[in-house]
Structures are given as C-alpha cells and as structure tokens.
CSV table of C-alpha atoms in Angstrom, one decimal:
chain,number,residue,atom,x,y,z
A,1,MET,CA,-31.4,116.3,145.1
A,2,LYS,CA,-28.1,118.4,144.6
A,3,ASN,CA,-30.1,121.8,144.1
A,4,ASP,CA,-32.3,121.3,147.3
A,5,TRP,CA,-30.3,124.3,148.8
A,6,ILE,CA,-32.8,126.5,147.2
A,7,ILE,CA,-35.7,125.3,149.7
A,8,ASP,CA,-33.5,126.3,152.6
A,9,VAL,CA,-33.1,129.8,151.0
A,10,LEU,CA,-37.0,130.2,150.4
A,11,MET,CA,-37.5,128.9,154.0
A,12,ASP,CA,-35.1,131.6,155.3
A,13,LEU,CA,-36.8,134.2,153.1
A,14,LYS,CA,-40.5,133.0,154.2
A,15,LYS,CA,-39.0,133.4,158.2
A,16,PHE,CA,-37.6,136.7,157.3
A,17,SER,CA,-41.1,137.7,155.6
A,18,ALA,CA,-42.9,136.4,158.8
A,19,LYS,CA,-40.9,138.3,161.2
A,20,ASN,CA,-41.2,141.4,159.5
A,21,ASP,CA,-45.0,141.7,159.1
A,22,LEU,CA,-44.9,140.8,155.2
A,23,ARG,CA,-47.7,138.3,155.6
A,24,TYR,CA,-48.6,138.4,151.8
A,25,LEU,CA,-45.0,137.5,150.8
A,26,ALA,CA,-44.8,134.9,153.3
A,27,GLU,CA,-48.0,133.3,152.0
A,28,HIS,CA,-46.6,133.3,148.5
A,29,LEU,CA,-43.2,131.7,149.7
A,30,ASP,CA,-45.4,128.9,150.8
A,31,ASP,CA,-46.7,128.4,147.3
A,32,THR,CA,-43.1,128.8,146.0
A,33,ILE,CA,-41.5,126.5,148.4
A,34,MET,CA,-44.1,123.7,147.3
A,35,VAL,CA,-43.6,124.1,143.4
A,36,ALA,CA,-39.8,124.1,143.9
A,37,SER,CA,-40.1,121.0,146.0
A,38,THR,CA,-42.0,119.4,143.4
A,39,GLU,CA,-39.9,120.3,140.6
A,40,LEU,CA,-36.8,119.3,142.5
A,41,ALA,CA,-38.5,115.8,143.0
A,42,SER,CA,-39.5,115.0,139.3
A,43,PRO,CA,-37.2,114.0,136.8
A,44,SER,CA,-35.4,116.4,134.7
A,45,GLY,CA,-37.1,115.5,131.3
A,46,SER,CA,-40.5,116.2,132.8
A,47,ARG,CA,-39.1,119.8,134.1
A,48,ARG,CA,-38.2,120.5,130.6
A,49,ARG,CA,-41.5,119.7,129.3
A,50,LEU,CA,-43.2,121.8,132.0
A,51,MET,CA,-41.1,124.7,131.2
A,52,GLY,CA,-41.3,124.1,127.3
A,53,ALA,CA,-38.2,122.8,125.5
A,54,TYR,CA,-37.0,126.1,124.1
A,55,GLU,CA,-38.4,128.8,126.4
A,56,PRO,CA,-36.0,130.9,128.7
A,57,THR,CA,-36.6,130.4,132.4
A,58,GLY,CA,-36.5,134.0,133.2
A,59,ARG,CA,-39.3,135.1,130.5
A,60,HIS,CA,-42.1,135.2,132.8
A,61,ALA,CA,-40.4,137.0,135.6
A,62,ARG,CA,-39.7,140.4,133.6
A,63,SER,CA,-43.4,141.3,133.2
A,64,ALA,CA,-44.1,140.3,137.2
A,65,PHE,CA,-43.1,144.0,137.7
A,66,THR,CA,-45.3,145.7,135.4
A,67,GLY,CA,-49.3,146.2,135.2
A,68,ASP,CA,-51.8,146.3,137.9
A,69,ASN,CA,-49.7,144.5,140.4
A,70,ALA,CA,-46.5,146.5,140.3
C-alpha cells in the first residue's frame, strides 16, 4: 500500500484527541481508520465503484459543517 501513510496521520490525530479530552472525535477517528484501512486494502476498481465513477471525492464533506451538527 503506497498510501498507508494516511493511517499513521489518522492515528496521530486520534492520540491527540484522546490526550486533549476530545472523546467524540477520537471515537469517530476509530471509524475513520477502519474505513481508510478497508479502502486501501481493496482494489482501486472497487474503490471507484464505491465512490461513484464521476462523483467528486469532496462533495459530501462540504455539507458536514452545516445543519444541525454544525
């Protein structure tokens, strides 16, 4: 896996979150690490089908900071 560095970054963020009493973030980073590991382990063709052939990867992230959870 040439992109496995992202797992290290996510782990560092999780450690920081736990150390600074950001429990909710640390819990979500556990999920994120699992998703990232799964995607990195799957063939690139499968990842493309999961995301959608023409869907921009950042499309859903923009709405994450709006609405009831903002």
